[in-house]
Amino acid sequence: QVQLVEFGGGLVQPGGSLRLSCAASGFTLDAYPTGWFRQAPGKEREAVSCISNSDGSVYYADSVKGRFTISRDNAKNTVYLEMNSLKPEDTAVYYCAALLNTPRLYCGRSRVHSWGQGTQVTVSS
């Protein structure tokens, strides 16, 4: 059974850091591009960052460039999202996703074939 499980969410003060982890089971994570999406209350789910499984290319939403870093550890079948300089507007449920293979990395909801259950990130003083 394909499953993605996120870890690492929580409450953090503005300017703080969190590291999210996503562990895969039932399939090999490096067979697919993977990514992180988030959904704030009353808003649509949006792409945050994705990483290719083939050429190492990465995508970051403009709102997180320079603050977030995506990485993967194929040996652990895990993908990570390091989040620094967190802002209140980063507050959302963060979802890990495995994406369909495409010729070029495409970080979009329409390319997601498996979702994690989500983990809450709250940035507040």
PDB file of C-alpha atoms in Angstrom:
ATOM      1  CA  GLN A   1       0.000   0.000   0.000  1.00  0.00           C
ATOM      2  CA  VAL A   2       1.368   3.388  -1.028  1.00  0.00           C
ATOM      3  CA  GLN A   3       1.696   5.707   1.927  1.00  0.00           C
ATOM      4  CA  LEU A   4       3.348   9.037   2.691  1.00  0.00           C
ATOM      5  CA  VAL A   5       3.653  10.168   6.296  1.00  0.00           C
ATOM      6  CA  GLU A   6       4.777  13.652   7.319  1.00  0.00           C
ATOM      7  CA  PHE A   7       6.572  14.544  10.554  1.00  0.00           C
ATOM      8  CA  GLY A   8       7.907  17.716  12.087  1.00  0.00           C
ATOM      9  CA  GLY A   9       5.094  20.235  12.125  1.00  0.00           C
ATOM     10  CA  GLY A  10       4.353  22.377  15.131  1.00  0.00           C
ATOM     11  CA  LEU A  11       4.202  25.853  16.610  1.00  0.00           C
ATOM     12  CA  VAL A  12       7.127  28.182  16.040  1.00  0.00           C
ATOM     13  CA  GLN A  13       7.734  31.873  16.569  1.00  0.00           C
ATOM     14  CA  PRO A  14       8.266  34.224  13.638  1.00  0.00           C
ATOM     15  CA  GLY A  15      11.857  34.002  12.468  1.00  0.00           C
ATOM     16  CA  GLY A  16      12.161  30.448  13.712  1.00  0.00           C
ATOM     17  CA  SER A  17      12.862  27.210  11.884  1.00  0.00           C
ATOM     18  CA  LEU A  18      11.256  23.829  11.373  1.00  0.00           C
ATOM     19  CA  ARG A  19      12.231  20.727   9.469  1.00  0.00           C
ATOM     20  CA  LEU A  20       9.514  18.623   7.914  1.00  0.00           C
ATOM     21  CA  SER A  21      10.111  14.996   6.970  1.00  0.00           C
ATOM     22  CA  CYS A  22       8.095  12.749   4.697  1.00  0.00           C
ATOM     23  CA  ALA A  23       8.632   9.003   4.846  1.00  0.00           C
ATOM     24  CA  ALA A  24       7.348   6.797   2.042  1.00  0.00           C
ATOM     25  CA  SER A  25       6.258   3.193   2.252  1.00  0.00           C
ATOM     26  CA  GLY A  26       4.915   0.821  -0.332  1.00  0.00           C
ATOM     27  CA  PHE A  27       6.967   2.366  -3.106  1.00  0.00           C
ATOM     28  CA  THR A  28      10.416   3.751  -3.787  1.00  0.00           C
ATOM     29  CA  LEU A  29      10.347   7.494  -3.403  1.00  0.00           C
ATOM     30  CA  ASP A  30      13.187   8.093  -5.848  1.00  0.00           C
ATOM     31  CA  ALA A  31      11.075   6.622  -8.649  1.00  0.00           C
ATOM     32  CA  TYR A  32       9.079   9.852  -8.676  1.00  0.00           C
ATOM     33  CA  PRO A  33       9.522  13.577  -8.305  1.00  0.00           C
ATOM     34  CA  THR A  34       8.402  14.620  -4.827  1.00  0.00           C
ATOM     35  CA  GLY A  35       7.258  17.838  -3.317  1.00  0.00           C
ATOM     36  CA  TRP A  36       5.618  19.831  -0.590  1.00  0.00           C
ATOM     37  CA  PHE A  37       2.334  21.685  -0.867  1.00  0.00           C
ATOM     38  CA  ARG A  38       0.476  23.727   1.714  1.00  0.00           C
ATOM     39  CA  GLN A  39      -3.047  24.848   2.391  1.00  0.00           C
ATOM     40  CA  ALA A  40      -3.970  27.745   4.631  1.00  0.00           C
ATOM     41  CA  PRO A  41      -7.522  28.189   5.967  1.00  0.00           C
ATOM     42  CA  GLY A  42      -9.828  29.479   3.265  1.00  0.00           C
ATOM     43  CA  LYS A  43      -7.177  29.160   0.558  1.00  0.00           C
ATOM     44  CA  GLU A  44      -6.406  26.667  -2.168  1.00  0.00           C
ATOM     45  CA  ARG A  45      -3.647  24.145  -1.780  1.00  0.00           C
ATOM     46  CA  GLU A  46      -0.488  25.562  -3.349  1.00  0.00           C
ATOM     47  CA  ALA A  47       2.878  24.210  -4.370  1.00  0.00           C
ATOM     48  CA  VAL A  48       5.751  25.116  -2.064  1.00  0.00           C
ATOM     49  CA  SER A  49       8.690  23.135  -3.428  1.00  0.00           C
ATOM     50  CA  CYS A  50       9.432  20.080  -5.562  1.00  0.00           C
ATOM     51  CA  ILE A  51      12.524  18.082  -6.400  1.00  0.00           C
ATOM     52  CA  SER A  52      13.210  15.944  -9.418  1.00  0.00           C
ATOM     53  CA  ASN A  53      14.123  12.262  -9.153  1.00  0.00           C
ATOM     54  CA  SER A  54      16.225  12.371 -12.322  1.00  0.00           C
ATOM     55  CA  ASP A  55      18.255  15.541 -12.889  1.00  0.00           C
ATOM     56  CA  GLY A  56      18.247  17.104  -9.418  1.00  0.00           C
ATOM     57  CA  SER A  57      16.253  20.125 -10.500  1.00  0.00           C
ATOM     58  CA  VAL A  58      14.191  21.873  -7.864  1.00  0.00           C
ATOM     59  CA  TYR A  59      11.305  24.314  -7.790  1.00  0.00           C
ATOM     60  CA  TYR A  60      10.465  26.850  -5.106  1.00  0.00           C
ATOM     61  CA  ALA A  61       7.471  29.118  -4.895  1.00  0.00           C
ATOM     62  CA  ASP A  62       8.523  32.768  -4.941  1.00  0.00           C
ATOM     63  CA  SER A  63       7.172  33.222  -1.438  1.00  0.00           C
ATOM     64  CA  VAL A  64       9.663  30.724   0.042  1.00  0.00           C
ATOM     65  CA  LYS A  65      12.761  31.205  -2.124  1.00  0.00           C
ATOM     66  CA  GLY A  66      15.852  31.769  -0.028  1.00  0.00           C
ATOM     67  CA  ARG A  67      14.128  30.523   3.134  1.00  0.00           C
ATOM     68  CA  PHE A  68      13.092  26.922   2.407  1.00  0.00           C
ATOM     69  CA  THR A  69      15.247  24.048   1.181  1.00  0.00           C
ATOM     70  CA  ILE A  70      14.002  20.739  -0.162  1.00  0.00           C
ATOM     71  CA  SER A  71      16.150  17.619  -0.109  1.00  0.00           C
ATOM     72  CA  ARG A  72      15.793  13.862  -0.306  1.00  0.00           C
ATOM     73  CA  ASP A  73      17.576  10.872   1.192  1.00  0.00           C
ATOM     74  CA  ASN A  74      16.962   7.946  -1.099  1.00  0.00           C
ATOM     75  CA  ALA A  75      18.555   5.499   1.324  1.00  0.00           C
ATOM     76  CA  LYS A  76      15.938   6.457   3.927  1.00  0.00           C
ATOM     77  CA  ASN A  77      13.148   6.813   1.363  1.00  0.00           C
ATOM     78  CA  THR A  78      12.488  10.250   2.835  1.00  0.00           C
ATOM     79  CA  VAL A  79      12.129  13.812   1.573  1.00  0.00           C
ATOM     80  CA  TYR A  80      12.693  16.861   3.741  1.00  0.00           C
ATOM     81  CA  LEU A  81      11.696  20.510   3.819  1.00  0.00           C
ATOM     82  CA  GLU A  82      13.938  22.779   5.853  1.00  0.00           C
ATOM     83  CA  MET A  83      12.068  25.970   6.676  1.00  0.00           C
ATOM     84  CA  ASN A  84      13.929  29.010   8.013  1.00  0.00           C
ATOM     85  CA  SER A  85      12.967  32.600   8.734  1.00  0.00           C
ATOM     86  CA  LEU A  86       9.377  31.505   9.118  1.00  0.00           C
ATOM     87  CA  LYS A  87       6.626  34.094   8.813  1.00  0.00           C
ATOM     88  CA  PRO A  88       3.031  34.089  10.050  1.00  0.00           C
ATOM     89  CA  GLU A  89       1.901  33.747   6.434  1.00  0.00           C
ATOM     90  CA  ASP A  90       3.661  30.374   6.281  1.00  0.00           C
ATOM     91  CA  THR A  91       1.007  29.028   8.626  1.00  0.00           C
ATOM     92  CA  ALA A  92      -0.766  26.149   6.882  1.00  0.00           C
ATOM     93  CA  VAL A  93      -1.179  22.413   6.704  1.00  0.00           C
ATOM     94  CA  TYR A  94       1.796  21.077   4.791  1.00  0.00           C
ATOM     95  CA  TYR A  95       1.372  18.031   2.575  1.00  0.00           C
ATOM     96  CA  CYS A  96       3.989  15.775   1.116  1.00  0.00           C
ATOM     97  CA  ALA A  97       3.320  14.508  -2.401  1.00  0.00           C
ATOM     98  CA  ALA A  98       4.671  12.093  -4.962  1.00  0.00           C
ATOM     99  CA  LEU A  99       4.300  13.375  -8.503  1.00  0.00           C
ATOM    100  CA  LEU A 100       3.962  11.749 -11.879  1.00  0.00           C
ATOM    101  CA  ASN A 101       7.093  11.559 -13.961  1.00  0.00           C
ATOM    102  CA  THR A 102       7.240  14.234 -16.649  1.00  0.00           C
ATOM    103  CA  PRO A 103      10.048  15.256 -19.044  1.00  0.00           C
ATOM    104  CA  ARG A 104      10.616  18.375 -16.977  1.00  0.00           C
ATOM    105  CA  LEU A 105       9.876  18.937 -13.307  1.00  0.00           C
ATOM    106  CA  TYR A 106       6.339  20.208 -12.953  1.00  0.00           C
ATOM    107  CA  CYS A 107       5.319  21.147  -9.440  1.00  0.00           C
ATOM    108  CA  GLY A 108       1.562  21.236  -9.684  1.00  0.00           C
ATOM    109  CA  ARG A 109      -1.413  19.589  -8.021  1.00  0.00           C
ATOM    110  CA  SER A 110      -2.528  18.061 -11.306  1.00  0.00           C
ATOM    111  CA  ARG A 111       0.680  15.974 -11.353  1.00  0.00           C
ATOM    112  CA  VAL A 112       0.309  14.563  -7.848  1.00  0.00           C
ATOM    113  CA  HIS A 113      -0.531  10.869  -7.652  1.00  0.00           C
ATOM    114  CA  SER A 114      -0.132  10.348  -3.891  1.00  0.00           C
ATOM    115  CA  TRP A 115      -0.653  12.660  -0.933  1.00  0.00           C
ATOM    116  CA  GLY A 116       0.393  12.470   2.682  1.00  0.00           C
ATOM    117  CA  GLN A 117      -2.105  13.201   5.426  1.00  0.00           C
ATOM    118  CA  GLY A 118      -0.636  16.626   6.208  1.00  0.00           C
ATOM    119  CA  THR A 119       1.079  18.233   9.172  1.00  0.00           C
ATOM    120  CA  GLN A 120       0.154  21.575  10.745  1.00  0.00           C
ATOM    121  CA  VAL A 121       2.704  24.376  10.820  1.00  0.00           C
ATOM    122  CA  THR A 122       1.748  27.425  12.868  1.00  0.00           C
ATOM    123  CA  VAL A 123       3.949  30.510  12.966  1.00  0.00           C
ATOM    124  CA  SER A 124       2.872  32.809  15.753  1.00  0.00           C
ATOM    125  CA  SER A 125       4.241  34.747  18.685  1.00  0.00           C
TER     126      SER A 125
END
